[in-house]
Coordinates of C-alpha atoms in Angstrom, one line a residue:
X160 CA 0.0 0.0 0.0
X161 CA 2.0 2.9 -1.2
X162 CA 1.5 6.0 1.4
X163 CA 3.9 9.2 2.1
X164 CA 7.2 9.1 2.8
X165 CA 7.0 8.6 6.5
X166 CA 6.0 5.4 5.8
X167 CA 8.3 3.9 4.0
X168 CA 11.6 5.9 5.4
X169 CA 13.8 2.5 5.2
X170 CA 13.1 -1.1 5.0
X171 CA 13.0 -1.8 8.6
X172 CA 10.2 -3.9 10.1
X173 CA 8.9 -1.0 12.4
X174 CA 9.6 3.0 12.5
X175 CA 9.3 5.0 16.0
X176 CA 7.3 7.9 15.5
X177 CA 6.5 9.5 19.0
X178 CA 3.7 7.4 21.5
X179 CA 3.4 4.4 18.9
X180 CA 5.2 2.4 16.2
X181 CA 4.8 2.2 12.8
X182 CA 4.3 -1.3 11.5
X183 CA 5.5 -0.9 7.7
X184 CA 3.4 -4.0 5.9
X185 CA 1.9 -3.0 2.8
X186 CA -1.1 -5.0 2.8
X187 CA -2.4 -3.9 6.3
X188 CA -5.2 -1.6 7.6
X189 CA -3.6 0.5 10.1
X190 CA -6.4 2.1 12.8
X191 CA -6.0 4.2 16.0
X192 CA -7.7 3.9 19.2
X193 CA -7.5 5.7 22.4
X194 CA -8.7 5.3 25.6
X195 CA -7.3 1.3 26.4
X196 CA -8.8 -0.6 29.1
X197 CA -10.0 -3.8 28.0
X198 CA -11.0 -5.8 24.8
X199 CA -14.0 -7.5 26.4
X200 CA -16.6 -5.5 23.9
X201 CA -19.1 -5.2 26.5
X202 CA -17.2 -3.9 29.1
X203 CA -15.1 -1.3 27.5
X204 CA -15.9 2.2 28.2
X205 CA -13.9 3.0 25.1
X206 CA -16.1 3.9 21.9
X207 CA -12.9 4.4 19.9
X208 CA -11.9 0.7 21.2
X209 CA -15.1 -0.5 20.5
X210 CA -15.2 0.4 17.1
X211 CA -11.8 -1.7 16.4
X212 CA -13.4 -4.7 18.6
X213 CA -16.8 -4.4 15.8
X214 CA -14.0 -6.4 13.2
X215 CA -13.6 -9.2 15.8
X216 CA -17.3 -9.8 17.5
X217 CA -20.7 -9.2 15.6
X218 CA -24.3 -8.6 17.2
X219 CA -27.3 -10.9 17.0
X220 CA -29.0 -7.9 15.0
X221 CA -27.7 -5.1 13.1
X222 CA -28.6 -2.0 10.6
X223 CA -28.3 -0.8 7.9
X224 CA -27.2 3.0 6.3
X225 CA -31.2 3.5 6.2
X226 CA -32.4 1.5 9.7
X227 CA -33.4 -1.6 8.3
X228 CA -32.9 -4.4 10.5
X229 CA -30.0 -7.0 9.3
X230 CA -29.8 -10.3 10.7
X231 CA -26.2 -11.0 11.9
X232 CA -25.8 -13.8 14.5
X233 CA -29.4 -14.4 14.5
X234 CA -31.1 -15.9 11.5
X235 CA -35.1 -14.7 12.0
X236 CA -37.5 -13.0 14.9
X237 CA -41.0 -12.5 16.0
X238 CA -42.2 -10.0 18.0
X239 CA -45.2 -10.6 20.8
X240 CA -48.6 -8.6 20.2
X241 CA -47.9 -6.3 23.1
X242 CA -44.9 -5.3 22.2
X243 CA -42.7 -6.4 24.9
X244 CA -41.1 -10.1 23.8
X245 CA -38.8 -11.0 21.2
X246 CA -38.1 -14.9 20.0
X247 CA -34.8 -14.9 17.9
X248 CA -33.5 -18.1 15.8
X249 CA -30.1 -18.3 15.8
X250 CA -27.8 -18.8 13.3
X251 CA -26.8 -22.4 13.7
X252 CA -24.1 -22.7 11.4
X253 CA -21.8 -20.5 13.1
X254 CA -18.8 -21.2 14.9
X255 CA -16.6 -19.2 17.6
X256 CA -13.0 -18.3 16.2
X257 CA -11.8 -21.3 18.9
X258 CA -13.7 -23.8 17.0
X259 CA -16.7 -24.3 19.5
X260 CA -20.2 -23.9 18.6
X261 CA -22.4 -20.5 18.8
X262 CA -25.5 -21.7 21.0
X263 CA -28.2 -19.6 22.7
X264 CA -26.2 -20.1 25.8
X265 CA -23.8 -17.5 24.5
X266 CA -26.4 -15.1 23.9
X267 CA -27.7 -15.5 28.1
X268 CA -24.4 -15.7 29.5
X269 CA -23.8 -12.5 27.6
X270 CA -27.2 -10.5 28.7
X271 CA -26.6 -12.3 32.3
X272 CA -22.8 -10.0 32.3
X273 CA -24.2 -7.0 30.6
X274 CA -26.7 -6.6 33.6
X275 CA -23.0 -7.3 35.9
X276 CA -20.8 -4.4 33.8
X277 CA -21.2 -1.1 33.3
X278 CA -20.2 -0.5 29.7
X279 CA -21.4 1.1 26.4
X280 CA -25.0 -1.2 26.5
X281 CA -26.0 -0.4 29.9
X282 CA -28.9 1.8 28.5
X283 CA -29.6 -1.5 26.8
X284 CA -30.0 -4.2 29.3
X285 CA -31.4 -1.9 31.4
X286 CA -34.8 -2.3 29.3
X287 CA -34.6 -5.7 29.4
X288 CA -36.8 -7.7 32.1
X289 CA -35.9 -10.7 31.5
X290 CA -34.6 -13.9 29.2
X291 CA -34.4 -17.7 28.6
X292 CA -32.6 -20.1 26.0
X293 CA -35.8 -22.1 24.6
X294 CA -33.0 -24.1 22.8
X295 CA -29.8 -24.4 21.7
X296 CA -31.0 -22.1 18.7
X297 CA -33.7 -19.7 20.4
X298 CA -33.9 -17.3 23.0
X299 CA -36.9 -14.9 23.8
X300 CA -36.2 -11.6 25.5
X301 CA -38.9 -9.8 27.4
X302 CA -38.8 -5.9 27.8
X303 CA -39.7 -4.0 30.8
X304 CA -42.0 -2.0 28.7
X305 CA -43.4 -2.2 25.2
X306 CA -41.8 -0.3 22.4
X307 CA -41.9 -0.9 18.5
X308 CA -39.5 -3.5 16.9
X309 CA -37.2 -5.1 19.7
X310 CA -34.7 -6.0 17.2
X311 CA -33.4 -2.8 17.2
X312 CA -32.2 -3.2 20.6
X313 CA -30.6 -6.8 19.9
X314 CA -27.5 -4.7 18.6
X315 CA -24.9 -5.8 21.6
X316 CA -21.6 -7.7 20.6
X317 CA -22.1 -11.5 22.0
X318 CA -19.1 -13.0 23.8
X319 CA -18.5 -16.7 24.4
X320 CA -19.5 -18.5 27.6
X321 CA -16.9 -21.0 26.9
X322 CA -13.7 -18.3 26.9
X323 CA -12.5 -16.9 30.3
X324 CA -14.2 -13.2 31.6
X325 CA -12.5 -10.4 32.7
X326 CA -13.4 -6.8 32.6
X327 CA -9.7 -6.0 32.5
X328 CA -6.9 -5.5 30.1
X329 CA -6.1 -9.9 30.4
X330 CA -9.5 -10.9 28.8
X331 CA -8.2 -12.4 25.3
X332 CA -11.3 -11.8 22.7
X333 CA -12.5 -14.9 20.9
X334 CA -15.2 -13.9 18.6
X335 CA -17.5 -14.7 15.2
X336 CA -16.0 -11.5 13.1
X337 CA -14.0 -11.6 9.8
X338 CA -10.8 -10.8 12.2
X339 CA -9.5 -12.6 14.9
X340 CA -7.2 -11.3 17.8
X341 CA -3.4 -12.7 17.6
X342 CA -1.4 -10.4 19.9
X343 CA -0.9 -7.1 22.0
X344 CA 1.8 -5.1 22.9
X345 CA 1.9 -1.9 24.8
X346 CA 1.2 0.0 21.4
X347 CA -0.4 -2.3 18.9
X348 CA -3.1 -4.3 18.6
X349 CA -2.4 -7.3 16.1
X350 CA -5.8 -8.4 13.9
X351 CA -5.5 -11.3 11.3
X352 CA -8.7 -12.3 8.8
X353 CA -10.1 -15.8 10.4
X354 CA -10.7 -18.2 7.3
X355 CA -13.5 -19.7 8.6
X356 CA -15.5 -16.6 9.2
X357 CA -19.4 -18.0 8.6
X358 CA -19.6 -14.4 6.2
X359 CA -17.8 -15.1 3.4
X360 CA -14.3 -15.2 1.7
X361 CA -12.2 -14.2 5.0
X362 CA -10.2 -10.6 4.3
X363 CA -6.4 -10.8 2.8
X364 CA -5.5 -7.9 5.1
X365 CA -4.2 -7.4 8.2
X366 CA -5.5 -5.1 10.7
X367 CA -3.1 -3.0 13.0
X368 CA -4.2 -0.8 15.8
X369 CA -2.2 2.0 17.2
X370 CA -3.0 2.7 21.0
X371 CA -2.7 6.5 21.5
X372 CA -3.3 8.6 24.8
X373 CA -6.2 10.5 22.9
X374 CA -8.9 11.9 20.0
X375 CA -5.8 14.1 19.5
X376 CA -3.2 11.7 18.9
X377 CA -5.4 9.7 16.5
X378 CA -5.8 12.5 14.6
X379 CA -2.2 13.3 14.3
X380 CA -1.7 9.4 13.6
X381 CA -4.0 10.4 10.5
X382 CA -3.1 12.9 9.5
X383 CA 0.6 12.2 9.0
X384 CA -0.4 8.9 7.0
X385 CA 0.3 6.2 10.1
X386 CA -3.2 5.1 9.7
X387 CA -5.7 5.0 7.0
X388 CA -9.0 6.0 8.7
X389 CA -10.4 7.7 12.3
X390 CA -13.4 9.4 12.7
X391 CA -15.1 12.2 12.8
X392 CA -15.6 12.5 16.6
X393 CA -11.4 11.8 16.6
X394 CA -11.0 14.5 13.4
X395 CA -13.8 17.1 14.9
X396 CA -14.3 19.1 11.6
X397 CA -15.6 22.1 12.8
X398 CA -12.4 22.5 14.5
X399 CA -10.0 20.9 12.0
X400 CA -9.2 20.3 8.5
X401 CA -8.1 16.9 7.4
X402 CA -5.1 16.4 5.3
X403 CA -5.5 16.6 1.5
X404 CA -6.6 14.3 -0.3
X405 CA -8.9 12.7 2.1
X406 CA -12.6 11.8 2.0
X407 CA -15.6 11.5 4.2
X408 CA -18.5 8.8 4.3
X409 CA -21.2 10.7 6.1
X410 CA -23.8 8.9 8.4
X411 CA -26.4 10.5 9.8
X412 CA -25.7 10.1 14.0
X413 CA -28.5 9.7 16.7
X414 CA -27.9 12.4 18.4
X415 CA -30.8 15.2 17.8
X416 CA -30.9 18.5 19.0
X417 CA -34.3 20.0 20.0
X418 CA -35.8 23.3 21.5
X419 CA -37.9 22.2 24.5
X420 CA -41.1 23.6 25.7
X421 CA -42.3 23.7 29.6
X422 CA -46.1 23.0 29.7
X423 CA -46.5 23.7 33.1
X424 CA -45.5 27.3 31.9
X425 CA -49.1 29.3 31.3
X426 CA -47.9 30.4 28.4
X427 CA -46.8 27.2 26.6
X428 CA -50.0 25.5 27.8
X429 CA -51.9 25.9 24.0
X430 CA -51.0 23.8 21.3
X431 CA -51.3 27.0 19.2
X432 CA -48.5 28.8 20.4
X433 CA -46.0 26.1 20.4
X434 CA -47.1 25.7 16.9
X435 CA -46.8 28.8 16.0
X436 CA -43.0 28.9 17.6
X437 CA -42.1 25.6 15.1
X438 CA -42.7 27.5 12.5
X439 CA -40.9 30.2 13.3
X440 CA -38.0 28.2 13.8
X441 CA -35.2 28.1 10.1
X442 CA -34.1 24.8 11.1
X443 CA -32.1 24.4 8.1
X444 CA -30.3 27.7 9.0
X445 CA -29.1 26.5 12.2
X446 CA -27.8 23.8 10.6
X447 CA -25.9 25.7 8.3
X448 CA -24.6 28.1 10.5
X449 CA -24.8 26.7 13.7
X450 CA -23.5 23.1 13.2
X451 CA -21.7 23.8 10.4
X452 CA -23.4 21.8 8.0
X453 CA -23.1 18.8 10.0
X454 CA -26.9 17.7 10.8
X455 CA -29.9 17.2 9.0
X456 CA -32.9 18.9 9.7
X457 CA -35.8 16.5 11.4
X458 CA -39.3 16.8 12.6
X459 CA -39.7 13.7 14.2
X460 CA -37.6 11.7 16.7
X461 CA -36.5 9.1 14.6
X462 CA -33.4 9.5 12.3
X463 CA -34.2 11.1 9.1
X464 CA -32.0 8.4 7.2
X465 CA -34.4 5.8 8.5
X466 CA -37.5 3.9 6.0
X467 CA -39.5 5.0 8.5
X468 CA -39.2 9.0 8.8
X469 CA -41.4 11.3 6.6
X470 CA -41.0 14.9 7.0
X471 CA -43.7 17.3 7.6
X472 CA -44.8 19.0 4.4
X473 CA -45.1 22.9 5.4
X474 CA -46.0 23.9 2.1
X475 CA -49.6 24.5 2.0
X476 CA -49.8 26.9 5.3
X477 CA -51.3 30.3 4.5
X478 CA -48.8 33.6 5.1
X479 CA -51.1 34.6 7.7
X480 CA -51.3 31.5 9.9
X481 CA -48.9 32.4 12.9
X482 CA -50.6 35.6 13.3
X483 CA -54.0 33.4 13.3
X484 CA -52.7 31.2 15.8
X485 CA -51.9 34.3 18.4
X486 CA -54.9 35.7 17.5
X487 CA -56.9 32.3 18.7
X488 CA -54.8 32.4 22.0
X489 CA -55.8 35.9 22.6
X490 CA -52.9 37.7 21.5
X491 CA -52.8 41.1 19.5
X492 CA -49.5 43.0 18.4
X493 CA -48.9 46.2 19.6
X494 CA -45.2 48.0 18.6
X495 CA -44.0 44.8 16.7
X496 CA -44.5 42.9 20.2
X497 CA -47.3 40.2 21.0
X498 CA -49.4 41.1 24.0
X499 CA -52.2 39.6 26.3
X500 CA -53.9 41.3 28.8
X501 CA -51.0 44.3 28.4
X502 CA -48.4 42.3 29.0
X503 CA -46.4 41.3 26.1
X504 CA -45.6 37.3 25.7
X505 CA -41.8 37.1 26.9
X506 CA -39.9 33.5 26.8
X507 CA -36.4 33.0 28.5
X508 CA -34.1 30.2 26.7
X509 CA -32.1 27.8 28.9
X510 CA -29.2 26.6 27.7
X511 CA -25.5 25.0 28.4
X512 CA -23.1 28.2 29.0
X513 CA -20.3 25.3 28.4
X514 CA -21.4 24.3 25.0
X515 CA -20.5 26.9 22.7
X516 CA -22.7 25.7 19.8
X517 CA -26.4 25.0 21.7
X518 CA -25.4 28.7 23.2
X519 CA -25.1 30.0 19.1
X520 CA -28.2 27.7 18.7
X521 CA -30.5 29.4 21.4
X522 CA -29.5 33.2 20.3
X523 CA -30.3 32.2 16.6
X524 CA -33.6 31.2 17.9
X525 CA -33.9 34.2 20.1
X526 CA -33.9 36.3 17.2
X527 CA -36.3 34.3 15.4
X528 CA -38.6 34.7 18.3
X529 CA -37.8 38.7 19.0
X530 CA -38.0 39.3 15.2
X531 CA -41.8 37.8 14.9
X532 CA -43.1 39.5 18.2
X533 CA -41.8 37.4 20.8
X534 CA -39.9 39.0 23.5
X535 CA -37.2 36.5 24.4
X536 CA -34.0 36.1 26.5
X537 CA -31.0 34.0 26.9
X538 CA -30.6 32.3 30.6
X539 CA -26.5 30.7 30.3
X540 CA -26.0 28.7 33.4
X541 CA -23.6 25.5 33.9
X542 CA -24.3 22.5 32.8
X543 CA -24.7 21.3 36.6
X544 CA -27.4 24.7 36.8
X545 CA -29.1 23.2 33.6
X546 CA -29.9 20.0 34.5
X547 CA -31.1 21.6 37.9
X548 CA -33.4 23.8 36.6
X549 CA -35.2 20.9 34.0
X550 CA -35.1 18.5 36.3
X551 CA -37.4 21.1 38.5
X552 CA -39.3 22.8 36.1
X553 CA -37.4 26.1 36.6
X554 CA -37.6 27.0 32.8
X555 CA -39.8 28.0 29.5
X556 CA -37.7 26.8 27.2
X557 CA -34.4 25.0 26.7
X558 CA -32.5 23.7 24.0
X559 CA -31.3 20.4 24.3
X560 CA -29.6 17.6 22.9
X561 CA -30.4 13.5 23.1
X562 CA -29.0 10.8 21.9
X563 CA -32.5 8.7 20.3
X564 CA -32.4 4.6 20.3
X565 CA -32.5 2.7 17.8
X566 CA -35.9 1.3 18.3
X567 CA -37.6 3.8 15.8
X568 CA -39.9 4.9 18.5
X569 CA -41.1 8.0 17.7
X570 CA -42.1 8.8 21.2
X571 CA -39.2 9.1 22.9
X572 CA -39.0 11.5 25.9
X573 CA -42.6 11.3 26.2
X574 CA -42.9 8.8 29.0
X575 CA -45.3 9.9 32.2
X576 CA -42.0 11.4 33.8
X577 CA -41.2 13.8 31.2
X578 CA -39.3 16.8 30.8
X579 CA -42.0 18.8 29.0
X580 CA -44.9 18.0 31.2
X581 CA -46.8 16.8 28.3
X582 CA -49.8 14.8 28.6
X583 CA -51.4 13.1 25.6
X584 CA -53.9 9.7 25.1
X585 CA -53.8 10.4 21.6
X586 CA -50.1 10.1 21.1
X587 CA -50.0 7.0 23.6
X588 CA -52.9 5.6 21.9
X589 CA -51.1 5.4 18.4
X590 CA -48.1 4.2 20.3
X591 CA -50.1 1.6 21.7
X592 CA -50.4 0.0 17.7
X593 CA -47.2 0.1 16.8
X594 CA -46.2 -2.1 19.6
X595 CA -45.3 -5.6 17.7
X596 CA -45.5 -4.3 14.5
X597 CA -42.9 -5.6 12.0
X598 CA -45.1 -5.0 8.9
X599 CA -43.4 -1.6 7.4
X600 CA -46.1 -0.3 5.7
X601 CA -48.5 -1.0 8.6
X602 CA -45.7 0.8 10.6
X603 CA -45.3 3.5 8.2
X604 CA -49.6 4.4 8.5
X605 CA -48.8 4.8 12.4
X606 CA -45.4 6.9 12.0
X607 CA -47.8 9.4 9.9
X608 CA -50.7 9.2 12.6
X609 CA -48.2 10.1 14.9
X610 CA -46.7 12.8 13.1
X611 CA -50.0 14.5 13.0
X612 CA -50.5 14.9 16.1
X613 CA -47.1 15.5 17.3
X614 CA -47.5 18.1 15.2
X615 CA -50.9 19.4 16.6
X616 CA -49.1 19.4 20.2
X617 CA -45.8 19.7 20.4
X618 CA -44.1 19.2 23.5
X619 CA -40.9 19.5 21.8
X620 CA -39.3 20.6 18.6
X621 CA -36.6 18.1 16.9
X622 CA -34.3 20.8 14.9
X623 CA -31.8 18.3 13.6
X624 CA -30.1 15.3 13.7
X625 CA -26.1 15.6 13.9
X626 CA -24.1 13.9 11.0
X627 CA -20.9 12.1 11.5
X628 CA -18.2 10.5 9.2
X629 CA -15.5 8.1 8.7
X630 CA -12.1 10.3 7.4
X631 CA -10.1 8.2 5.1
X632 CA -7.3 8.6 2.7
X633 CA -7.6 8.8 -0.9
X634 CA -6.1 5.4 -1.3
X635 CA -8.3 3.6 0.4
X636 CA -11.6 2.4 -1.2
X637 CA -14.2 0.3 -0.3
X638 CA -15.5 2.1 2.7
X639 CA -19.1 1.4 2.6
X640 CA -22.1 2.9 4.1
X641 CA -21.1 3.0 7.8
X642 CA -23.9 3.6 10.8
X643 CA -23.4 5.3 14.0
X644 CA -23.5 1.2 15.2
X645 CA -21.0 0.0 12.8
X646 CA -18.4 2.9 11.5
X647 CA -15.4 0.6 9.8
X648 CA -18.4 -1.4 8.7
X649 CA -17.4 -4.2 5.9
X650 CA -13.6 -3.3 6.9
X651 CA -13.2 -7.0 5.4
X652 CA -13.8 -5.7 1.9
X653 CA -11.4 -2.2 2.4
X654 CA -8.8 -2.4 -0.4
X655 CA -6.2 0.2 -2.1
X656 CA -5.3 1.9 -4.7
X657 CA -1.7 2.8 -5.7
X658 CA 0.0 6.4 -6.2
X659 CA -1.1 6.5 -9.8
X660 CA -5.0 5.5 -8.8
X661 CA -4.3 1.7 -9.8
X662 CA -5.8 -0.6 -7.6
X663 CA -2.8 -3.0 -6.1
X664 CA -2.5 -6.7 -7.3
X665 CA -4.0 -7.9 -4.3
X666 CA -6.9 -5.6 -4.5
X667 CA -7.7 -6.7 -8.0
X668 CA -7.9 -10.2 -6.2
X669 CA -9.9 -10.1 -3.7
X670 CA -12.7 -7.8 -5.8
X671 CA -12.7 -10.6 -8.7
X672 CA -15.0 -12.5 -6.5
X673 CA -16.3 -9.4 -4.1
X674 CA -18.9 -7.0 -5.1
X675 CA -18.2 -3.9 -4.2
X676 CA -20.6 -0.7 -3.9
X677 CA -19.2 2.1 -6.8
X678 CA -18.0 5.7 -5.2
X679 CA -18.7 8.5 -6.6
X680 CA -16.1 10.8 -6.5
X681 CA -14.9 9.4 -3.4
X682 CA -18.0 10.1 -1.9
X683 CA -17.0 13.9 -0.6
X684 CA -13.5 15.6 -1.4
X685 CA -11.8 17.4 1.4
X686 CA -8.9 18.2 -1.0
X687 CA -7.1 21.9 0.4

């Protein structure tokens, strides 16, 4: 794999460079990862780890690039009526990398030490009531409460009963992946391609993984061609420019930022004027300007890449409408300002004084607010402050930022203990029939129900969903369609080209018999 210079300085085995060593083998993948502390995949606190570790042990479930559910180590599911059970057939042809057997009793031994460990799926298992191996090649998992497909939350890494646990840096991974773990030292994690992976023709590359102190490091690492990809939350783009000639696979993230409204407030009580504040709202300008780019505009809770999401057509409102709805409350302008009773309508904004963007975020929608007639006002308080005052009900609005599950439920943060103090049988009534619904278009006809009334009476505004990416260099092609679950997803098929844009001998051999998804100009340029 022909890189820069630093690479290939002399023909030694390995080149110091700093905190880690450079292992010079030109049909390798060379990662990063910060943060060390154990390669047991549900114990690691480390999502940079993690991401490395998704090449060694897969999930029963997965998903896709647009949230459709992909079997993995599971081979089919049904869901209970109620919404709260899950059968799964397992995959009974698959083997662990040690040779034994992948049974059911895999699958409880590792939700029995996911309820033990606090690691990166503790907001998993902590939704799970309870489970049971039928047989060697079904399990049925029962929730705590119902929710819409449970698959979606079947997306844990599985360990082996039969290999010794630890939480700590001695457990030695033995997994299902395309790459199995050979050695560690105290820089390097060595990956080889397992040939009997159950998902194909096993990998011809290598994987090496460089241990660095930090997001920093691994961008540095990157940056001066000692590894082929990181990510975006190692390269933060807003703050940095990649090297040239490098490219980005976007995703779109779950994390969604929203403007929240307090219904205990008297003046947030009517649908009307909450409405009318949604529409005030130029979510696609905060985007641009206030997340640089990076998010895509939502109206729902679910991710806007997903099968499911629809957007809410605003195309057919009248000009007059917003003025109609703070005439219905009562309202009448008076000086460019809305008043009732002689007092004019006046909203403060919580928000995080330590997060520089949500702070840009609430002014931008201050001015939206004070341009239309709405006196409004900025309230900066720590974070420790802000979580006080929600938690309390000290506020009229906030802006905030949640990271939304995977389970497509377009009701989350409406449970009985919400933020908002939002009440609605019509909403839980919808809810209530798309529990255990695995029919899309069935599931589609209640995402659009919802979405109406959501819409009617919001407790909430979604503004955006962020976007992420996967940084990698121009030689390397391949990268396909990664997910906030899966970022170096099909590493096994990652191949290179050569200085003059040739793909390498070997690359030309393992796509003979690999189908590979065609880039379009490397996806997005970040040339300088």
């Amino acid at each position: 794999m022909p890189l820069a210079s630093c690479r290939n300085k002399d023909e030694s085995n390995t080149i110091e460079s700093g905190e880690l060593v450079v292992i010079e083998d030109t049909s390798d993948i060379n990662l990063a990862a910060y943060g060390f502390d154990t390669m047991n995949p549900i114990a690691t606190k480390s999502k940079s780890l993690s991401r490395v570790l998704g090449a060694i042990y897969e999930p029963l479930f997965t998903i896709d690039e647009k949230m459709n559910i992909i079997p993995v180590l599971a081979s089919s599911y049904s869901l209970s009526e109620d919404g709260t059970q899950i059968t799964v057939d397992l995959n009974n042809e698959t083997k662990w990398q040690d040779g034994t057997n992948f049974t059911a009793d895999d699958v409880v031994f590792t939700l029995s030490k996911l309820r033990s460990c606090s690691g990166l799926y503790t907001s998993i298992i902590e939704k799970i009531h309870s489970f049971t191996a039928i047989n060697k090649h079904q399990i049925m998992v029962t929730f705590d409460q119902p929710s819409t497909d449970l698959a979606y939350y079947l997306t844990f890494p599985v360990i082996s009963k039969g290999v010794k646990y630890s939480e700590g840096a001695d457990f030695s991974p033995v997994g299902t992946g395309p790459y199995k773990f050979v050695s560690k030292n105290s820089t390097t994690i060595f990956l080889e391609p397992d040939s009997t992976w159950h998902g194909g023709e096993a990998s011809k590359k290598k994987i090496n993984v460089r241990l660095v102190k930090d997001s920093d490091a691994a961008a540095n690492t990157f940056n001066i061609n000692e590894v082929d990809a990181i990510t975006s939350d190692e390269l933060n783009l807003q703050n940095s420019t990649p090297k040239a000639n490098s490219f980005t696979k976007e995703y779109i993230s779950d994390k969604m930022t929203f403007l929240g409204f307090n219904l205990a407030s008297d003046k947030l009580k009517s649908p009307g004027i909450r409405q009318a504040i949604n529409h005030l709202i130029n979510k696609q300008e905060i985007v641009d300007n206030d997340a640089y780019g990076q998010g895509v505009v939502s109206d729902l809770a679910i991710n806007p890449s997903s099968w499911a999401y629809k957007s809410v057509d605003y195309s057919n409102i009248p000009e007059d409408y917003i003025e109609k709805l703070f005439a219905k409350e009562g309202y009448v302008i008076n000086g460019g300002v809305y008043y009732k009773d002689s007092a004019p309508l006046s909203l403060g904004i919580l928000v995080n004084a330590d997060n520089p963007q949500k702070v840009s975020i609430a002014n931008r929608i201050s001015n939206y607010l004070n341009a239309a007639g709405i006196s409004s006002y900025i309230i900066t308080v720590s974070y420790a402050e802000y979580l006080n005052r929600i938690t309390n009900d000290s506020f009229e609005l906030f802006v905030g930022e949640i990271a939304v599950d995977y389970g497509l439920n377009p009701s989350v943060m409406l449970t009985r203990d919400n933020y908002f103090n939002f009440e609605s049988s019509g909403i839980d009534e919808v809810m209530t029939r798309l529990y255990g619904v695995n029919d899309k278009n069935k599931f589609k006809e209640g995402i659009n129900e919802f979405t109406q009334k959501f819409y009617a009476n919001p407790p909430y505004i979604p503004i955006f969903f962020k976007t992420e990416s996967v940084i990698y260099g121009s030689y390397v092609s391949g990268v396909d369609a990664p997910t906030s679950l899966s970022q170096f997803r099909n590493i096994e098929k990652w191949y290179f080209y050569d200085k003059d844009g040739k793909m390498t001998k070997e690359a030309e051999e393992q796509t003979k018999s690999t189908l590979l998804p065609e880039e379009t100009e490397k996806d997005k340029t970040n040339e300088q």
